[in-house]
C-alpha positions as CSV (number, residue, x, y, z in Angstrom):
1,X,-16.2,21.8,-12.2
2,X,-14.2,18.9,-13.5
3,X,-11.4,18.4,-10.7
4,X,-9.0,16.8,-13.1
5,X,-5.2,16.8,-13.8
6,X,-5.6,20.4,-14.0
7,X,-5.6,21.0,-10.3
8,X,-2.4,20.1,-7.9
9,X,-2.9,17.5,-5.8
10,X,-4.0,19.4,-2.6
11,X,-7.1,20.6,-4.7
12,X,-7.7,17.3,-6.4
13,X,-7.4,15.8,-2.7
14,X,-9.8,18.5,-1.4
15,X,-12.3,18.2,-3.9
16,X,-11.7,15.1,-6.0
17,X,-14.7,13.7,-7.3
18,X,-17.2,16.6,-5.5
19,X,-19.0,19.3,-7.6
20,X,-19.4,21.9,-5.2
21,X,-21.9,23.4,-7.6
22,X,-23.9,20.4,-7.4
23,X,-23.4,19.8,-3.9
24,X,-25.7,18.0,-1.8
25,X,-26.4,17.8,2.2
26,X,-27.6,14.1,2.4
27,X,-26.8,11.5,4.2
28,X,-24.9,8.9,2.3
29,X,-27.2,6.4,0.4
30,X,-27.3,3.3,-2.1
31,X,-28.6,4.5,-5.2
32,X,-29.5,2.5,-8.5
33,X,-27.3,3.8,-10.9
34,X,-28.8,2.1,-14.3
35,X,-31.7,-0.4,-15.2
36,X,-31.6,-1.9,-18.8
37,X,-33.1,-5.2,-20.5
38,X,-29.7,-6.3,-19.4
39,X,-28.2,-5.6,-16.2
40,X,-29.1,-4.0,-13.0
41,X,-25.6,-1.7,-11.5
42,X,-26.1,-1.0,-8.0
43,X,-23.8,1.9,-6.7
44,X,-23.7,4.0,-4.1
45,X,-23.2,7.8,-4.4
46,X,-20.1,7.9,-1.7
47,X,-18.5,5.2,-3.7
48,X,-18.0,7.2,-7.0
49,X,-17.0,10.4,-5.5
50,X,-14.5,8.4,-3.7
51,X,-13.3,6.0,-6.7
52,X,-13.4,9.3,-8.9
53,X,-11.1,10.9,-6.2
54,X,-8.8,8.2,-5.6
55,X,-8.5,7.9,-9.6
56,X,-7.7,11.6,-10.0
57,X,-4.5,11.3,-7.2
58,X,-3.6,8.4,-8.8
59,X,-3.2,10.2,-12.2
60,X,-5.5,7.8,-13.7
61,X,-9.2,7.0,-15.4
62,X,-10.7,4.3,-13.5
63,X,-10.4,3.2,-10.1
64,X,-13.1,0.4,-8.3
65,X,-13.2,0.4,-4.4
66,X,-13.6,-2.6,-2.2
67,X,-14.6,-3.2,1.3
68,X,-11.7,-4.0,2.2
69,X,-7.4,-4.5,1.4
70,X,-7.7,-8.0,1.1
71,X,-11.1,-8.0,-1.0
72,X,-8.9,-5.5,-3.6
73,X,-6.4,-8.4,-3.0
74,X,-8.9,-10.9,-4.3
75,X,-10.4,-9.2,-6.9
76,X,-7.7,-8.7,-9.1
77,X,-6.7,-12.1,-8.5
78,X,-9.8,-12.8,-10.4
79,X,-8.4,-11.4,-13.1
80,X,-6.2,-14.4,-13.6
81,X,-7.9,-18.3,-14.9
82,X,-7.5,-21.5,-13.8
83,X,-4.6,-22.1,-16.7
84,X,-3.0,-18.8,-15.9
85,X,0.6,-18.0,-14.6
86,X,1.5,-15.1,-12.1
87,X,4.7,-13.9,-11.0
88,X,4.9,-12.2,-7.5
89,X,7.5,-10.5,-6.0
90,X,8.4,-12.5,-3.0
91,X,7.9,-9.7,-0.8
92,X,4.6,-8.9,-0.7
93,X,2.3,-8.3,2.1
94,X,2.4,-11.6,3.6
95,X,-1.6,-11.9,3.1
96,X,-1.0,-11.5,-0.5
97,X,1.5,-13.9,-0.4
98,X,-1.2,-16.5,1.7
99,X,-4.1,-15.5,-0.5
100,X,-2.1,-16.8,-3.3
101,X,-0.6,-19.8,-2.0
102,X,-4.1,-20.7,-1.0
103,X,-5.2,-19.7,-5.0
104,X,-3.0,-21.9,-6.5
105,X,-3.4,-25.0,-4.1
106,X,-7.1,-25.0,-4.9
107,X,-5.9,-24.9,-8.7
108,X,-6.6,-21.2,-9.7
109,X,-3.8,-20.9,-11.3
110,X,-0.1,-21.2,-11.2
111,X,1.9,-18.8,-8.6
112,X,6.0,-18.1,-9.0
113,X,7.7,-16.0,-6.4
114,X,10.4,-14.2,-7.2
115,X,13.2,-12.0,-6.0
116,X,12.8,-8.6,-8.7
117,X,15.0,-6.4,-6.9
118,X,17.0,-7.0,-10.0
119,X,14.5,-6.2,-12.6
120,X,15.8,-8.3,-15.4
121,X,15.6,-11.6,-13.3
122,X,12.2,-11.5,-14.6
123,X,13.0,-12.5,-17.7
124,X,13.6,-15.8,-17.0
125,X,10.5,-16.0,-15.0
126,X,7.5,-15.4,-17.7
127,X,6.2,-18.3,-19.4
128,X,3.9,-18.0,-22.7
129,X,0.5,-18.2,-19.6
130,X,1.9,-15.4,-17.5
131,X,-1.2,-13.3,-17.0
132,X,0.0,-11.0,-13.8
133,X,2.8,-10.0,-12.4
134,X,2.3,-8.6,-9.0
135,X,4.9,-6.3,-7.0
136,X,5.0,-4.5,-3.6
137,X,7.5,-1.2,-3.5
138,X,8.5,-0.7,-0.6
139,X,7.6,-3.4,0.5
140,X,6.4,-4.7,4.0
141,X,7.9,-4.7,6.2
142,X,12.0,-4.8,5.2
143,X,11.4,-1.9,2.6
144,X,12.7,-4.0,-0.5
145,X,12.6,-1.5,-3.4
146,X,11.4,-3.1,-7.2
147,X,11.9,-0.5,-10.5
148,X,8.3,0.0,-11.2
149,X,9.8,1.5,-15.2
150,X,12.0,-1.2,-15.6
151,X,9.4,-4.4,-14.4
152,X,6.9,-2.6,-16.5
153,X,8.9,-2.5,-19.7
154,X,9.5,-6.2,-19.6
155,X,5.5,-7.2,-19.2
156,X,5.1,-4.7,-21.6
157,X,7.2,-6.6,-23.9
158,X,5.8,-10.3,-23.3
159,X,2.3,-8.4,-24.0
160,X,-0.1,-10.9,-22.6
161,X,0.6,-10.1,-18.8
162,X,-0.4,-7.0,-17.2
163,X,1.4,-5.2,-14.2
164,X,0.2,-4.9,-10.5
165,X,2.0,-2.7,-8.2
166,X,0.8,-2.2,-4.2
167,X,1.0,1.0,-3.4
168,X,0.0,1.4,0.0
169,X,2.9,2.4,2.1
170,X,3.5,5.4,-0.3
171,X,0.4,6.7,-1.0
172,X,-0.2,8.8,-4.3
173,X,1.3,11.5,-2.7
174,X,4.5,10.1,-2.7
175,X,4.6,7.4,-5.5
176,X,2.1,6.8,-9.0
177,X,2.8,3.0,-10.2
178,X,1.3,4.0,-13.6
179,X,3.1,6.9,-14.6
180,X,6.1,4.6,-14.6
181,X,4.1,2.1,-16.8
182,X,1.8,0.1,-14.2
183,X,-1.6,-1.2,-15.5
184,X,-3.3,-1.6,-12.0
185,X,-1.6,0.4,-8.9
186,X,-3.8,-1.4,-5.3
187,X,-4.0,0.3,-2.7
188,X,-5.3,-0.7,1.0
189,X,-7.0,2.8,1.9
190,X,-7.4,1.4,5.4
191,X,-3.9,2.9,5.8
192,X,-2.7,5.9,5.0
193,X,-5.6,6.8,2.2
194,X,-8.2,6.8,5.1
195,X,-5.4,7.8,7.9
196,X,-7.6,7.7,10.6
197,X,-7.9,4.2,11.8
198,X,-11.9,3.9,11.3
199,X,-12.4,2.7,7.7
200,X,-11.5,-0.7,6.0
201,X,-11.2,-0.3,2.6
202,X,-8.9,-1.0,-0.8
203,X,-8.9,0.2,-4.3
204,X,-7.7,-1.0,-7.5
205,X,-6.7,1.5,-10.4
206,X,-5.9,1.8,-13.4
207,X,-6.1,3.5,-16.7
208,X,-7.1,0.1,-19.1
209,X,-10.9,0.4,-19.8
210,X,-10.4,-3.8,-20.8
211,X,-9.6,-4.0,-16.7
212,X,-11.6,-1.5,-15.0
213,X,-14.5,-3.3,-16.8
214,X,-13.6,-6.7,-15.5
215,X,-12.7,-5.8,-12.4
216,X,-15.9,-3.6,-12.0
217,X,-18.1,-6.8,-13.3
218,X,-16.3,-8.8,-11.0
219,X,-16.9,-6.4,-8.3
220,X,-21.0,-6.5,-8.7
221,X,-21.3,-10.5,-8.9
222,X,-19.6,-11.4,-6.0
223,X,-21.4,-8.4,-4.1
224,X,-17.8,-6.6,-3.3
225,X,-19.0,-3.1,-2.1
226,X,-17.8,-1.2,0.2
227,X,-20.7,0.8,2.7
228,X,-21.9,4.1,2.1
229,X,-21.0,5.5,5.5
230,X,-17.3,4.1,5.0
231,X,-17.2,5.3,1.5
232,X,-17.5,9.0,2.8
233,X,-15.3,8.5,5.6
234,X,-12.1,7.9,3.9
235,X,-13.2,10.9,1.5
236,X,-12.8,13.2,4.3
237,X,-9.7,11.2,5.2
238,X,-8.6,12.2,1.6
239,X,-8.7,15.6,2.3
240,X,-5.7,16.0,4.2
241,X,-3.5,13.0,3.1
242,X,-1.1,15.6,1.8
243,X,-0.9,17.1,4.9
244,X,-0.5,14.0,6.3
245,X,1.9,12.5,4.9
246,X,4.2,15.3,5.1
247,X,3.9,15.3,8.4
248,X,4.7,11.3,8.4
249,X,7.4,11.7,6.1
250,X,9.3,14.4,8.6
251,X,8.5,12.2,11.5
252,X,9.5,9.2,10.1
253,X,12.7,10.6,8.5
254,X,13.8,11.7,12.2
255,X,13.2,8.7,14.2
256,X,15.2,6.6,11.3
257,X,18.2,9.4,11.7
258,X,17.9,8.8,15.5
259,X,17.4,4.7,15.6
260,X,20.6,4.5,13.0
261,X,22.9,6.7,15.9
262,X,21.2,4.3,18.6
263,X,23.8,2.0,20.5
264,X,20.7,-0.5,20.8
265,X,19.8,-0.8,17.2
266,X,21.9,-3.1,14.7
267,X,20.0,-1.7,11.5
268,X,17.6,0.6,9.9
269,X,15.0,0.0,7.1
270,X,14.4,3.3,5.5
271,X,14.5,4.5,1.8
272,X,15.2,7.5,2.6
273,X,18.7,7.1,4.8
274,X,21.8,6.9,2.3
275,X,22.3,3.7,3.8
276,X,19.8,1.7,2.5
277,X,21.0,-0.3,-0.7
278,X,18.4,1.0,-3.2
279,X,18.5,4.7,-1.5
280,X,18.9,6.1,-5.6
281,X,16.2,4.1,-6.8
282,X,14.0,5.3,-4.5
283,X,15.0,9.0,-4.7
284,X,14.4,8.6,-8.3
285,X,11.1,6.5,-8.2
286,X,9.1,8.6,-5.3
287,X,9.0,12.0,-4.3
288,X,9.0,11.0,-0.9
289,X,9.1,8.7,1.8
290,X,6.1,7.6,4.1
291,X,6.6,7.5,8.3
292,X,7.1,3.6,8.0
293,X,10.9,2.5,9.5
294,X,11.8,-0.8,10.5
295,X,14.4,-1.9,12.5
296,X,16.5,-4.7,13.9
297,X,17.1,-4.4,18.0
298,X,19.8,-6.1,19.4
299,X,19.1,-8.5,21.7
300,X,17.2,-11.2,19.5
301,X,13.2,-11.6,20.1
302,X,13.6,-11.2,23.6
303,X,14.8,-7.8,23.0
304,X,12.0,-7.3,20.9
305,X,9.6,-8.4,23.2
306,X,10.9,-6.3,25.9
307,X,10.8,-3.3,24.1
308,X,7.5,-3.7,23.2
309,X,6.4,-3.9,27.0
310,X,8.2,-0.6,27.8
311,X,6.9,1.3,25.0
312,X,4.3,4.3,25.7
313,X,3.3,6.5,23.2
314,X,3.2,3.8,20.6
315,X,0.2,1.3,20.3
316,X,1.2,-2.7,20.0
317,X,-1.0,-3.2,16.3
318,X,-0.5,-5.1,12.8
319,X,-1.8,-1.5,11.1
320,X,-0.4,0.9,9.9
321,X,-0.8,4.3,8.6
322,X,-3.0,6.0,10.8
323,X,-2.4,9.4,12.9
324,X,-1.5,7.6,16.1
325,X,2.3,5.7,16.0
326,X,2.2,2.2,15.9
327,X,4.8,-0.6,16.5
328,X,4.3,-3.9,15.2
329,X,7.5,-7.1,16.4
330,X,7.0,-8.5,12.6
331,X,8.0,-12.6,13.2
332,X,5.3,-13.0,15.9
333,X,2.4,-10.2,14.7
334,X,2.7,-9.0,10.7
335,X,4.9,-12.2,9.4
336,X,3.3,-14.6,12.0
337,X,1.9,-16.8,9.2
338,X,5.3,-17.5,7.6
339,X,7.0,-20.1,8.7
340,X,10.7,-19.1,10.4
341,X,12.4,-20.7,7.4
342,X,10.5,-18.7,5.0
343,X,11.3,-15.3,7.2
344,X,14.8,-15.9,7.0
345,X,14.5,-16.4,3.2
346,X,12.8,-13.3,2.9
347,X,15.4,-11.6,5.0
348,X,13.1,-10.8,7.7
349,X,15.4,-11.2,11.1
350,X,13.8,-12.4,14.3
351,X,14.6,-9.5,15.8
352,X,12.7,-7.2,13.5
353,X,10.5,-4.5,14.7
354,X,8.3,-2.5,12.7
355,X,7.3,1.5,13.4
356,X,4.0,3.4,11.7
357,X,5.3,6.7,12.1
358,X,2.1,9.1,13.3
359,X,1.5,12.8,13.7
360,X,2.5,13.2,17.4
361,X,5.4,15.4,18.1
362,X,8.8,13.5,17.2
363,X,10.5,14.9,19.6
364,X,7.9,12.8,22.1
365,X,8.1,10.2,19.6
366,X,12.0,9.7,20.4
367,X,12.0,10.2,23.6
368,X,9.9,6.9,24.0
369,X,12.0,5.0,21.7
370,X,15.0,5.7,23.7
371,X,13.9,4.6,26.8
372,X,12.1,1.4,25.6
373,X,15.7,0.5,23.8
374,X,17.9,1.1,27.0
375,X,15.5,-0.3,29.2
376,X,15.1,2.3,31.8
């Protein structure tokens, strides 16, 4: 049974890439997949039910799976040559961002960062080398929303660049960078894709045969493989992301509604409040919103600081997207490596904290946040 785009997405998340006709009860193993005169493919058998499940969420044909976020990162950076030009959103995940500072100074390539909040300010950006252009949306961790339709139009245009769109604080569930004109969407499945805190993992996919080869060749030489035993965890993971992330949306929806009332709180980050400045974009570009919500306390970094010694429920971690909540005080854990000037250019206040909504009751949820704000 072919577990394609005629299914929903519960079923495709279920039973994506799994033949239950077929099934087998074995532990996960590497497997040769093809010998020829003139290559060797070594696969394992976890890998492509995973990368056929991940591809059938993502509405797409192809997807490649990595041992890690990062190693997705660097892969489709590969993709790019030494005379290549890229333009990033300056948003990104700030290990993007270093990755690619760290590209370019040791001359693989050329690297522009760029505010595309206003889509057509790319424009003036591309140059007749511009290979990639590479957006977060949200992003991480101020929730910065990019048109995915209107970006991809304009690469689309200057024909020799290709679009890149992270896609891991939404999920599939919630947001599909290609059906809006994306040639790769990246995902780290550590988060939310796996949702249980036990996997690292990313993928890359996409539905241009040119780039799933590449990226698949690029995968094998450099021996980018993700481990059997990992491979089937975040397939079971995958089986109740949509339950998950309802669950994370609700959550996260509440405790934004409750931080934006709080006396202790000078500003929300949340798509999904009417106060955030792109709130119609993103109703209009996702069918949801993820439990991520970032905030600004007031108080300064001491505040911050504070609150993140008074805190209970919540675990002090740089992750995110996992069943337990998480809080993360951005300048000093997840935007450490930027310099203070940088932050501030970025818009990322010093007093920023960031909250990976889980599954635990929100009402317990709140009542933690409250008393870790007013310091009782």
């Amino acid at each position: 049974m072919d577990y394609g785009m005629n299914f929903e997405f519960d079923t495709r998340a279920v039973h994506g890439g799994d033949d239950p006709q077929k099934r087998k009860t074995k532990k996960p193993s590497i497997i040769i997949d093809s010998i020829d005169d003139e290559a060797i493919t070594i696969e394992n058998e976890s890998k492509q039910r995973l990368e056929k499940c991940v591809a059938s969420l993502e509405q797409a044909k192809y997807c490649v799976c990595y041992p890690s976020g990062t190693a997705a990162i660097t892969s489709i950076s590969m993709l790019m040559g030494d005379g290549d030009h890229a333009v990033f959103f300056d948003s990104v995940y700030h290990g993007t961002r270093t990755y690619s500072e760290l590209k370019e100074a040791c001359g693989g390539g050329e690297i522009t960062f760029v505010d595309l909040r206003d889509a057509s300010v790319l424009e003036k950006h591309l140059k007749p080398n511009t290979k990639m252009v590479w957006v977060e949306t949200p992003c991480n961790p101020t929730m910065k929303i990019v048109d995915i339709a209107a970006i991809a139009q304009i690469v689309k245009r200057h024909r020799k660049s290709f679009l890149v769109v992270d896609n891991t604080f939404m999920s599939p569930y919630f947001q599909n960078p290609l059906i809006h004109g994306a040639d790769i969407a990246m995902h780290s499945l550590t988060k939310y894709m796996n949702g249980h805190a036990d996997v690292l993992m990313g993928a890359a996919v996409t539905n241009r045969e040119d780039l799933y080869m590449k990226l698949k060749n690029a995968s094998q030489v450099i021996g980018s493989f993700p481990s059997p035993l990992d491979c089937y965890l975040a397939l079971r993971g995958l089986k109740t992301l949509h339950l998950r992330m309802d669950r994370h949306k609700e959550n996260g929806f509440h405790v934004a509604r409750f931080l934006e009332r709080h006396p202790n709180v000078e500003r929300v980050y949340h798509p999904g409040l009417e106060s955030h400045p792109q709130h119609a974009l993103a109703k209009k570009q996702c069918r949801g919103f993820s439990g991520m919500v970032s905030f600004c306390i007031k108080g300064g970094i001491d505040a911050a600081r504070e609150f993140a010694r008074r805190i209970k429920i919540f675990t002090l971690a740089v992750s995110l997207g996992g069943a337990e909540s998480l809080v993360d005080i951005t300048p000093v854990m997840t935007a450490s490596p930027l310099s203070k000037e940088t932050r501030a250019r970025l818009e990322i206040p010093e007093n920023l904290i960031r909250l990976s909504i889980g599954l635990e009751d929100v009402k317990d949820l709140i009542a933690d946040l409250d008393q870790a704000l007013l310091g009782k």
